[in-house]
Short mmCIF file of C-alpha atoms and ligand atoms in Angstrom, two decimals:
data_model
loop_
_atom_site.label_atom_id
_atom_site.label_comp_id
_atom_site.label_asym_id
_atom_site.label_seq_id
_atom_site.Cartn_x
_atom_site.Cartn_y
_atom_site.Cartn_z
CA MET A 106 4.55 -29.40 9.34
CA SER A 107 3.24 -27.34 6.40
CA GLY A 108 4.49 -23.79 5.77
CA LEU A 109 1.13 -22.40 6.84
CA GLU A 110 1.10 -24.44 10.04
CA THR A 111 4.56 -23.10 10.89
CA PHE A 112 3.32 -19.59 10.13
CA ARG A 113 0.36 -20.13 12.47
CA LYS A 114 2.57 -21.29 15.32
CA GLU A 115 5.03 -18.44 14.89
CA THR A 116 2.25 -15.88 14.56
CA ARG A 117 0.54 -17.10 17.70
CA ALA A 118 3.79 -17.04 19.64
CA TRP A 119 4.55 -13.53 18.39
CA LEU A 120 1.09 -12.25 19.30
CA GLU A 121 1.23 -13.83 22.75
CA LYS A 122 4.55 -12.14 23.38
CA ASN A 123 3.83 -8.76 21.79
CA CYS A 124 0.15 -7.94 22.31
CA PRO A 125 -0.12 -6.15 25.68
CA ALA A 126 -2.72 -7.64 28.05
CA GLU A 127 -4.71 -4.39 27.96
CA MET A 128 -5.03 -4.69 24.19
CA ARG A 129 -6.67 -8.11 24.59
CA LYS A 130 -9.63 -6.85 26.57
CA PRO A 131 -12.88 -6.03 24.72
CA MET A 132 -13.30 -2.32 24.09
CA GLN A 133 -15.85 -0.58 26.28
CA SER A 134 -16.68 2.09 23.75
CA GLU A 135 -15.75 3.57 20.40
CA GLU A 136 -13.52 6.00 22.29
CA GLU A 137 -10.93 3.24 22.70
CA ILE A 138 -10.36 2.80 18.98
CA CYS A 139 -6.91 3.79 17.76
CA TRP A 140 -7.33 6.04 14.70
CA GLY A 141 -3.78 7.41 14.47
CA GLY A 142 -2.93 10.69 12.76
CA ARG A 143 -0.66 13.71 13.16
CA ASP A 144 -2.26 14.84 16.42
CA TRP A 145 -3.22 11.42 17.78
CA LYS A 146 -3.03 11.13 21.57
CA PHE A 147 -2.70 7.51 22.60
CA HIS A 148 -5.17 6.44 25.29
CA SER A 149 -2.48 4.37 26.97
CA ASN A 150 1.07 3.24 26.58
CA ALA A 151 -0.25 -0.21 25.69
CA GLN A 152 -2.15 1.26 22.72
CA ARG A 153 1.00 2.99 21.47
CA VAL A 154 3.20 -0.08 21.91
CA TRP A 155 0.67 -2.32 20.16
CA LEU A 156 0.41 -0.01 17.15
CA GLU A 157 4.18 0.39 16.87
CA ARG A 158 4.86 -3.34 17.07
CA MET A 159 2.19 -4.25 14.54
CA ALA A 160 3.23 -1.42 12.18
CA ASP A 161 6.87 -2.57 12.37
CA LYS A 162 5.81 -5.96 11.09
CA GLY A 163 3.53 -4.42 8.45
CA TRP A 164 0.60 -6.16 10.11
CA THR A 165 -1.64 -3.11 10.29
CA VAL A 166 -2.08 -3.84 6.55
CA PRO A 167 -1.04 -7.50 6.31
CA GLU A 168 -1.71 -7.98 2.60
CA TRP A 169 -0.19 -4.74 1.29
CA PRO A 170 3.20 -5.03 -0.43
CA LYS A 171 6.25 -4.70 1.80
CA GLU A 172 7.64 -1.77 -0.19
CA TYR A 173 4.73 0.33 1.08
CA CYS A 174 5.18 -0.86 4.68
CA GLY A 175 2.63 -3.65 4.38
CA GLY A 176 3.12 -7.19 5.65
CA GLY A 177 3.40 -8.78 2.20
CA LEU A 178 1.34 -11.73 3.46
CA SER A 179 -0.56 -14.09 1.19
CA ARG A 180 -4.33 -14.25 1.60
CA GLU A 181 -4.00 -17.54 3.50
CA GLU A 182 -1.40 -16.10 5.87
CA ALA A 183 -3.48 -12.98 6.44
CA LYS A 184 -6.47 -15.15 7.39
CA ILE A 185 -4.31 -17.05 9.86
CA LEU A 186 -3.18 -13.78 11.41
CA GLN A 187 -6.79 -12.61 11.66
CA ASN A 188 -7.94 -15.89 13.22
CA GLU A 189 -5.11 -15.94 15.74
CA MET A 190 -5.79 -12.33 16.68
CA ARG A 191 -9.47 -13.15 17.11
CA SER A 192 -8.81 -16.21 19.24
CA LEU A 193 -6.47 -14.27 21.56
CA GLY A 194 -8.90 -11.34 21.66
CA CYS A 195 -6.33 -8.90 20.23
CA ARG A 196 -7.75 -5.50 19.35
CA SER A 197 -7.21 -3.99 15.95
CA PRO A 198 -4.01 -1.94 16.36
CA LEU A 199 -5.25 0.75 13.98
CA ASP A 200 -8.58 1.58 12.38
CA SER A 201 -8.54 4.06 9.57
CA PHE A 202 -10.27 5.27 6.45
CA GLY A 203 -6.81 5.11 4.89
CA ILE A 204 -6.59 1.36 5.48
CA TRP A 205 -10.19 0.54 4.65
CA MET A 206 -10.80 2.84 1.70
CA LEU A 207 -8.09 5.09 0.33
CA GLY A 208 -5.22 2.58 0.50
CA PRO A 209 -6.86 -0.01 -1.77
CA ALA A 210 -7.81 2.77 -4.22
CA LEU A 211 -4.24 4.12 -4.29
CA LEU A 212 -2.82 0.63 -4.77
CA LYS A 213 -4.97 0.31 -7.89
CA TYR A 214 -5.11 3.85 -9.27
CA GLY A 215 -2.30 5.87 -7.63
CA ASN A 216 0.97 6.62 -9.39
CA GLU A 217 4.23 5.39 -7.88
CA GLU A 218 4.99 8.74 -6.25
CA GLN A 219 1.58 8.83 -4.57
CA LYS A 220 1.92 5.24 -3.36
CA ARG A 221 5.34 5.91 -1.84
CA GLU A 222 4.15 9.12 -0.25
CA TYR A 223 0.85 8.03 1.26
CA LEU A 224 0.70 4.26 1.73
CA PRO A 225 3.47 4.01 4.38
CA GLN A 226 1.90 6.89 6.33
CA ILE A 227 -1.44 5.09 6.26
CA ALA A 228 0.11 1.77 7.31
CA GLN A 229 1.87 3.40 10.26
CA GLY A 230 -1.06 5.54 11.35
CA LYS A 231 0.71 8.82 10.66
CA ILE A 232 -2.06 10.51 8.64
CA ARG A 233 -5.75 10.35 9.46
CA TRP A 234 -8.02 10.61 6.42
CA CYS A 235 -11.62 11.65 5.95
CA GLN A 236 -13.93 11.04 3.03
CA GLY A 237 -15.32 13.96 1.04
CA TYR A 238 -18.03 12.32 -1.02
CA SER A 239 -21.56 13.34 0.08
CA GLU A 240 -22.97 16.81 -0.50
CA PRO A 241 -26.24 18.41 0.59
CA ASN A 242 -27.80 17.47 -2.77
CA ALA A 243 -25.69 14.46 -3.62
CA GLY A 244 -26.06 11.50 -1.25
CA SER A 245 -27.60 8.43 -2.86
CA ASP A 246 -27.26 10.26 -6.16
CA LEU A 247 -23.57 10.88 -5.52
CA ALA A 248 -22.67 11.58 -9.14
CA SER A 249 -24.67 14.82 -8.94
CA LEU A 250 -21.96 16.39 -6.77
CA GLN A 251 -21.24 20.06 -7.39
CA THR A 252 -18.01 20.86 -5.53
CA LYS A 253 -15.90 22.29 -8.30
CA ALA A 254 -12.19 22.21 -9.01
CA GLU A 255 -11.03 24.71 -11.64
CA ASP A 256 -7.83 24.15 -13.56
CA LYS A 257 -5.45 27.02 -12.72
CA GLY A 258 -2.32 25.77 -14.43
CA ASP A 259 -0.26 23.92 -11.86
CA TYR A 260 -3.05 23.68 -9.29
CA PHE A 261 -6.83 23.23 -8.93
CA LEU A 262 -8.96 25.81 -7.16
CA VAL A 263 -11.60 24.00 -5.10
CA ASN A 264 -14.90 25.56 -4.00
CA GLY A 265 -17.97 23.87 -2.56
CA GLN A 266 -19.43 21.96 0.38
CA LYS A 267 -19.44 18.39 1.64
CA ILE A 268 -21.73 16.99 4.34
CA TRP A 269 -21.70 14.05 6.77
CA THR A 270 -17.90 14.04 6.57
CA SER A 271 -17.06 11.68 9.42
CA TYR A 272 -14.26 12.99 11.67
CA ALA A 273 -13.48 15.87 9.30
CA ASP A 274 -12.57 17.98 12.32
CA LYS A 275 -10.03 15.37 13.44
CA ALA A 276 -8.66 14.32 10.08
CA ASP A 277 -5.34 15.46 8.62
CA TRP A 278 -6.17 14.91 4.95
CA ILE A 279 -9.24 14.37 2.81
CA PHE A 280 -9.88 12.24 -0.27
CA CYS A 281 -12.39 14.25 -2.14
CA LEU A 282 -14.63 13.98 -5.19
CA VAL A 283 -14.81 17.18 -7.22
CA ARG A 284 -16.36 18.21 -10.52
CA THR A 285 -13.75 19.16 -13.08
CA ASP A 286 -15.98 19.24 -16.16
CA PHE A 287 -19.45 20.78 -15.91
CA SER A 288 -20.32 20.17 -19.56
CA ALA A 289 -19.81 16.39 -19.51
CA PRO A 290 -22.50 13.84 -18.47
CA LYS A 291 -22.51 13.76 -14.67
CA HIS A 292 -20.45 10.57 -14.20
CA GLU A 293 -17.79 11.75 -16.63
CA GLY A 294 -16.79 15.12 -15.20
CA ILE A 295 -15.65 13.96 -11.73
CA SER A 296 -12.05 13.80 -10.45
CA PHE A 297 -10.47 12.37 -7.30
CA LEU A 298 -8.26 14.73 -5.28
CA LEU A 299 -6.22 14.48 -2.08
CA PHE A 300 -5.51 17.48 0.10
CA ASP A 301 -4.47 18.59 3.54
CA MET A 302 -7.34 19.66 5.83
CA LYS A 303 -5.08 22.44 7.10
CA SER A 304 -4.99 24.03 3.63
CA PRO A 305 -6.17 27.66 3.69
CA GLY A 306 -9.89 27.79 2.83
CA VAL A 307 -10.94 24.47 4.47
CA SER A 308 -13.32 24.69 7.43
CA THR A 309 -15.61 22.27 9.28
CA LYS A 310 -18.72 22.48 11.43
CA ALA A 311 -19.84 19.58 13.67
CA ILE A 312 -23.32 18.03 13.29
CA PRO A 313 -24.65 16.52 16.57
CA LEU A 314 -26.16 13.03 16.51
CA ILE A 315 -28.95 11.20 18.37
CA SER A 316 -26.33 9.11 20.22
CA GLY A 317 -25.06 12.28 21.86
CA LYS A 318 -21.82 12.27 19.91
CA SER A 319 -20.77 14.30 16.93
CA PRO A 320 -18.47 12.43 14.61
CA PHE A 321 -19.92 14.21 11.57
CA CYS A 322 -19.18 17.54 10.00
CA GLU A 323 -20.21 19.85 7.28
CA THR A 324 -17.02 20.64 5.38
CA PHE A 325 -16.55 23.85 3.42
CA PHE A 326 -14.00 24.69 0.75
CA THR A 327 -13.36 28.31 -0.24
CA ASP A 328 -10.66 28.87 -2.86
CA VAL A 329 -8.62 25.89 -1.68
CA LYS A 330 -5.48 25.42 -3.80
CA VAL A 331 -4.63 21.79 -4.54
CA THR A 332 -1.46 20.94 -6.41
CA LYS A 333 -2.03 18.84 -9.52
CA LYS A 334 0.32 16.22 -8.09
CA ASN A 335 -2.58 15.26 -5.84
CA LEU A 336 -4.95 14.25 -8.61
CA VAL A 337 -5.36 10.47 -8.40
CA GLY A 338 -5.83 8.65 -11.70
CA THR A 339 -6.98 10.45 -14.81
CA LEU A 340 -8.71 13.84 -14.91
CA ASN A 341 -12.50 13.43 -15.22
CA LYS A 342 -12.28 9.67 -14.60
CA GLY A 343 -12.64 9.93 -10.82
CA TRP A 344 -15.97 8.10 -10.84
CA ASP A 345 -14.19 4.78 -11.52
CA ILE A 346 -11.99 5.35 -8.47
CA ALA A 347 -14.98 6.51 -6.40
CA LYS A 348 -16.89 3.31 -7.19
CA TYR A 349 -13.89 1.08 -6.54
CA LEU A 350 -13.31 2.75 -3.19
CA LEU A 351 -17.00 2.29 -2.33
CA THR A 352 -16.76 -1.48 -2.83
CA HIS A 353 -14.09 -1.51 -0.11
CA GLU A 354 -16.07 0.83 2.12
CA ARG A 355 -19.20 -1.30 1.76
CA THR A 356 -17.41 -4.55 2.52
CA MET A 357 -15.84 -2.88 5.55
CA ILE A 358 -19.19 -1.56 6.84
CA GLY A 359 -20.79 -4.97 6.25
CA GLY A 360 -18.16 -6.55 8.49
CA MET A 361 -18.19 -3.72 11.04
CA GLY A 362 -20.60 -5.49 13.36
CA LEU A 363 -18.50 -8.63 13.45
CA ARG A 364 -15.29 -6.73 14.10
CA ALA A 365 -16.81 -4.73 16.92
CA ALA A 366 -18.78 -7.67 18.27
CA GLY A 367 -16.27 -8.95 20.83
CA ARG A 368 -17.97 -11.73 22.74
CA PRO A 369 -20.69 -13.85 21.12
CA VAL A 370 -24.28 -12.64 21.68
CA SER A 371 -25.07 -15.88 23.52
CA GLN A 372 -22.37 -15.26 26.15
CA ILE A 373 -23.40 -11.66 26.68
CA ALA A 374 -27.02 -12.72 27.04
CA VAL A 375 -26.08 -15.35 29.66
CA ASP A 376 -24.48 -12.60 31.75
CA MET A 377 -27.56 -10.45 31.38
CA VAL A 378 -30.40 -12.96 31.72
CA GLY A 379 -28.84 -15.89 33.59
CA LEU A 380 -29.27 -19.67 33.20
CA ASP A 381 -32.21 -21.90 34.14
CA GLU A 382 -31.93 -25.15 36.12
CA LYS A 383 -31.00 -27.06 32.93
CA GLY A 384 -28.10 -24.69 32.31
CA MET A 385 -29.89 -22.99 29.40
CA LEU A 386 -30.59 -19.31 28.88
CA SER A 387 -33.66 -18.78 31.05
CA ASP A 388 -35.73 -16.93 28.42
CA PRO A 389 -36.72 -19.47 25.71
CA VAL A 390 -37.94 -16.87 23.19
CA LEU A 391 -34.71 -14.93 23.47
CA ARG A 392 -32.81 -18.22 23.21
CA GLY A 393 -34.42 -18.97 19.84
CA LYS A 394 -33.71 -15.51 18.48
CA ILE A 395 -30.10 -15.64 19.65
CA ALA A 396 -29.64 -19.00 17.93
CA GLU A 397 -30.96 -17.46 14.70
CA VAL A 398 -28.64 -14.45 14.85
CA SER A 399 -25.67 -16.62 15.82
CA ILE A 400 -26.20 -18.95 12.86
CA ASP A 401 -26.65 -15.99 10.51
CA GLU A 402 -23.47 -14.41 11.85
CA MET A 403 -21.56 -17.62 11.24
CA ALA A 404 -22.87 -17.86 7.68
CA PHE A 405 -21.97 -14.21 7.13
CA VAL A 406 -18.38 -14.80 8.28
CA PHE A 407 -18.07 -17.48 5.59
CA ALA A 408 -19.71 -15.25 2.97
CA LEU A 409 -17.25 -12.44 3.76
CA GLU A 410 -14.34 -14.84 3.55
CA ARG A 411 -15.51 -16.30 0.25
CA ALA A 412 -16.05 -12.84 -1.22
CA GLY A 413 -12.53 -11.86 -0.14
CA ASP A 414 -11.04 -15.00 -1.73
CA LEU A 415 -12.90 -14.40 -4.99
CA ALA A 416 -11.87 -10.73 -5.08
CA LYS A 417 -8.24 -11.66 -4.47
CA ALA A 418 -8.41 -14.21 -7.30
CA GLY A 419 -9.85 -11.52 -9.60
CA GLN A 420 -13.14 -13.43 -9.90
CA GLY A 421 -15.35 -11.33 -7.64
CA ASN A 422 -18.34 -9.31 -8.78
CA PRO A 423 -17.72 -5.77 -7.41
CA ALA A 424 -21.48 -5.46 -6.81
CA PHE A 425 -21.23 -8.25 -4.23
CA SER A 426 -19.95 -5.63 -1.79
CA SER A 427 -23.57 -4.36 -1.80
CA VAL A 428 -24.79 -7.78 -0.64
CA LEU A 429 -22.26 -7.71 2.19
CA LYS A 430 -23.09 -4.12 3.10
CA TYR A 431 -26.83 -4.77 3.12
CA TYR A 432 -26.76 -8.06 4.99
CA GLY A 433 -24.03 -7.09 7.46
CA SER A 434 -25.74 -3.80 8.39
CA GLU A 435 -29.11 -5.41 8.92
CA LEU A 436 -27.52 -8.25 10.90
CA ASN A 437 -25.73 -5.82 13.17
CA LYS A 438 -29.00 -4.03 13.84
CA ARG A 439 -30.66 -7.36 14.75
CA ARG A 440 -27.74 -8.20 17.05
CA TYR A 441 -28.14 -4.99 19.02
CA GLU A 442 -31.94 -5.21 19.16
CA LEU A 443 -31.45 -8.58 20.84
CA LEU A 444 -28.84 -7.30 23.26
CA MET A 445 -31.14 -4.43 24.19
CA ALA A 446 -33.96 -6.93 24.77
CA ALA A 447 -31.68 -9.14 26.88
CA GLY A 448 -30.39 -6.20 28.91
CA GLY A 449 -33.83 -4.83 29.83
CA GLY A 450 -33.69 -1.65 31.94
CA ASP A 451 -29.92 -1.91 32.44
CA ALA A 452 -29.37 -1.68 28.70
CA LEU A 453 -30.89 1.78 28.66
CA GLU A 454 -28.03 3.14 30.72
CA TRP A 455 -26.50 6.08 28.86
CA GLU A 456 -23.17 6.55 30.61
CA GLY A 457 -20.77 4.03 32.13
CA ALA A 458 -21.12 0.30 31.90
CA ARG A 459 -23.28 -2.10 33.84
CA SER A 460 -22.49 -4.79 31.24
CA LYS A 461 -18.98 -5.85 30.25
CA GLU A 462 -19.72 -4.47 26.79
CA GLY A 463 -20.02 -0.84 27.89
CA ALA A 464 -22.96 1.49 27.26
CA LEU A 465 -25.17 -0.64 25.01
CA SER A 466 -27.76 1.99 24.24
CA ARG A 467 -25.25 4.17 22.37
CA ALA A 468 -23.89 1.23 20.42
CA TRP A 469 -27.46 0.20 19.58
CA LEU A 470 -28.30 3.69 18.32
CA ARG A 471 -25.10 3.76 16.30
CA THR A 472 -26.18 0.61 14.42
CA LYS A 473 -29.09 2.59 12.98
CA ALA A 474 -26.57 4.50 10.88
CA ASN A 475 -25.03 1.33 9.41
CA SER A 476 -27.81 1.04 6.86
CA ILE A 477 -27.29 4.68 5.73
CA GLU A 478 -23.51 5.24 5.68
CA GLY A 479 -21.66 4.11 2.58
CA GLY A 480 -24.97 4.05 0.67
CA THR A 481 -28.38 3.19 2.11
CA SER A 482 -29.87 -0.30 2.25
CA GLU A 483 -32.41 0.70 -0.42
CA VAL A 484 -29.61 1.75 -2.74
CA GLN A 485 -27.72 -1.50 -2.10
CA LEU A 486 -30.85 -3.48 -2.97
CA ASN A 487 -31.14 -1.51 -6.22
CA ILE A 488 -27.54 -2.42 -7.07
CA VAL A 489 -28.10 -6.09 -6.26
CA ALA A 490 -31.26 -6.12 -8.39
CA LYS A 491 -29.51 -4.52 -11.35
CA ARG A 492 -25.93 -5.76 -11.28
CA ILE A 493 -26.26 -9.21 -9.74
CA LEU A 494 -29.80 -10.38 -10.51
CA GLY A 495 -29.88 -8.56 -13.87
CA LEU A 496 -33.40 -7.22 -13.26
CA PRO A 497 -34.65 -4.30 -15.37
CA ASN A 498 -35.01 -0.78 -13.92
CA ALA A 499 -38.23 -0.28 -11.95
C1 FAD B 585 -22.67 7.25 10.16
C2 FAD B 585 -22.53 7.92 8.81
C3 FAD B 585 -21.26 8.28 8.37
C4 FAD B 585 -21.10 8.90 7.14
N1 FAD B 585 -19.85 9.30 6.78
C5 FAD B 585 -19.66 9.92 5.60
C6 FAD B 585 -18.37 10.37 5.23
O1 FAD B 585 -17.39 10.22 5.99
N2 FAD B 585 -18.21 10.98 4.04
C7 FAD B 585 -19.25 11.16 3.18
O2 FAD B 585 -19.01 11.69 2.10
N3 FAD B 585 -20.51 10.77 3.51
C8 FAD B 585 -20.74 10.16 4.70
N4 FAD B 585 -22.01 9.76 5.07
C9 FAD B 585 -23.14 10.10 4.19
C10 FAD B 585 -23.77 8.90 3.52
O3 FAD B 585 -22.94 8.39 2.50
C11 FAD B 585 -25.13 9.36 2.98
O4 FAD B 585 -25.93 9.69 4.11
C12 FAD B 585 -25.84 8.28 2.18
O5 FAD B 585 -25.17 8.04 0.97
C13 FAD B 585 -27.31 8.66 1.88
O6 FAD B 585 -27.38 9.92 1.32
P1 FAD B 585 -28.36 11.04 1.92
O7 FAD B 585 -28.12 11.12 3.39
O8 FAD B 585 -28.19 12.27 1.12
O9 FAD B 585 -29.83 10.45 1.74
P2 FAD B 585 -30.74 10.55 0.43
O10 FAD B 585 -29.94 10.18 -0.76
O11 FAD B 585 -31.40 11.88 0.44
O12 FAD B 585 -31.79 9.42 0.72
C14 FAD B 585 -32.97 9.63 1.53
C15 FAD B 585 -33.80 8.36 1.49
O13 FAD B 585 -34.24 8.10 0.15
C16 FAD B 585 -33.88 6.78 -0.24
N5 FAD B 585 -33.47 6.76 -1.64
C17 FAD B 585 -32.70 7.68 -2.29
N6 FAD B 585 -32.51 7.33 -3.58
C18 FAD B 585 -33.17 6.14 -3.74
C19 FAD B 585 -33.34 5.26 -4.84
N7 FAD B 585 -32.80 5.53 -6.04
N8 FAD B 585 -34.08 4.13 -4.66
C20 FAD B 585 -34.63 3.86 -3.44
N9 FAD B 585 -34.51 4.67 -2.37
C21 FAD B 585 -33.78 5.78 -2.51
C22 FAD B 585 -32.69 6.43 0.63
O14 FAD B 585 -32.57 5.02 0.76
C23 FAD B 585 -33.03 7.12 1.93
O15 FAD B 585 -33.88 6.30 2.70
C24 FAD B 585 -22.22 9.16 6.30
C25 FAD B 585 -23.49 8.79 6.74
C26 FAD B 585 -23.66 8.20 7.99
C27 FAD B 585 -25.04 7.84 8.45
#
């Protein structure tokens, strides 16, 4: 038996033994996600146990080095772990901006002290991070940001405002883009800082959403002191880190639909619409559309995997994350349009769950944001046109 086959068998056995039954059921809503953090209240004992067991093995971040509490797995092993988790229906033990975005950026740009300080806390779900990028006049044109950090000797003094900061009111720390040189061209005066959201001078204000929830905030900084130890990378070179982090964010958002998908669309639709006398989904038009989405989802899984392999081998084009972001977001929207069509009146239910998937209407509305967050679809198409197809500016 090959080494990888042995790894698969052992992994499966470990998951079967250690993943609590409750953590193998599809989530009913976003509320069941485990985000971790200083003040995290576990929804159940099973959620706590599952996080602790996976974190002990380093499997919340399977490919990170062991010295930072990662699993130290090879790409092939990590894929096996992912596939085995998927086939057993295991939930993700921990979702976090630290894992998806900041961690990869620190692994590349952080100094040793920063890696030792922050990466283990991310891997174990001890600190919850938020992302301070967008500002009222700097969204798609992010490099126009105006939040300023003045050099005060051994610290920076930060003043300004961020907007659309997801979970800022629940986060412990923020990774934040600030302007440290106002005289330089806009991309060259930006730095990348980390600071505690409990620092004096930080405040947040929730922004309600159409889905009835309010994960967003406006975030204000008034004379916030940030020690220089928390500057990541080189002063005024934060744009490189910002872009690198965005490639991870975009790949993550592209795959968001697949991760959250749970059961295949076809199975959900069978529950909702029923089968005809030939054992086929009784609505032929819906059947055709579901086949299309299912095939596209399968192709997208392979595209994601290929992009990951190329990136790991150092052969990826960073702009490909825009392809994944664009396609994955649009695909997720199509998936939920179909589920809404299949569900009919029941799908409009706002609270509770008439389907096994929970309140569909909220999930459907949430997909509308996929093509905005992390950079809009239009902006991704611009990047693809310029950086992949090599087309001239419009
Ligand atoms: C669910 C969600 C979560 C988010 N979380 C965070 C977060 O945690 N932290 C954070 O910092 N930000 C966050 N954001 C903000 C997000 O990054 C911005 O909304 C996004 O970058 C777009 O910026 P904007 O809203 O200012 O829109 P604008 O930039 O004002 O764009 C308005 C419209 O103009 C179009 N447009 C703009 N420029 C161009 C162009 N050059 N070519 C073609 N079309 C263009 C856009 O596509 C869009 O349709 C979040 C957003 C959402 C929806």
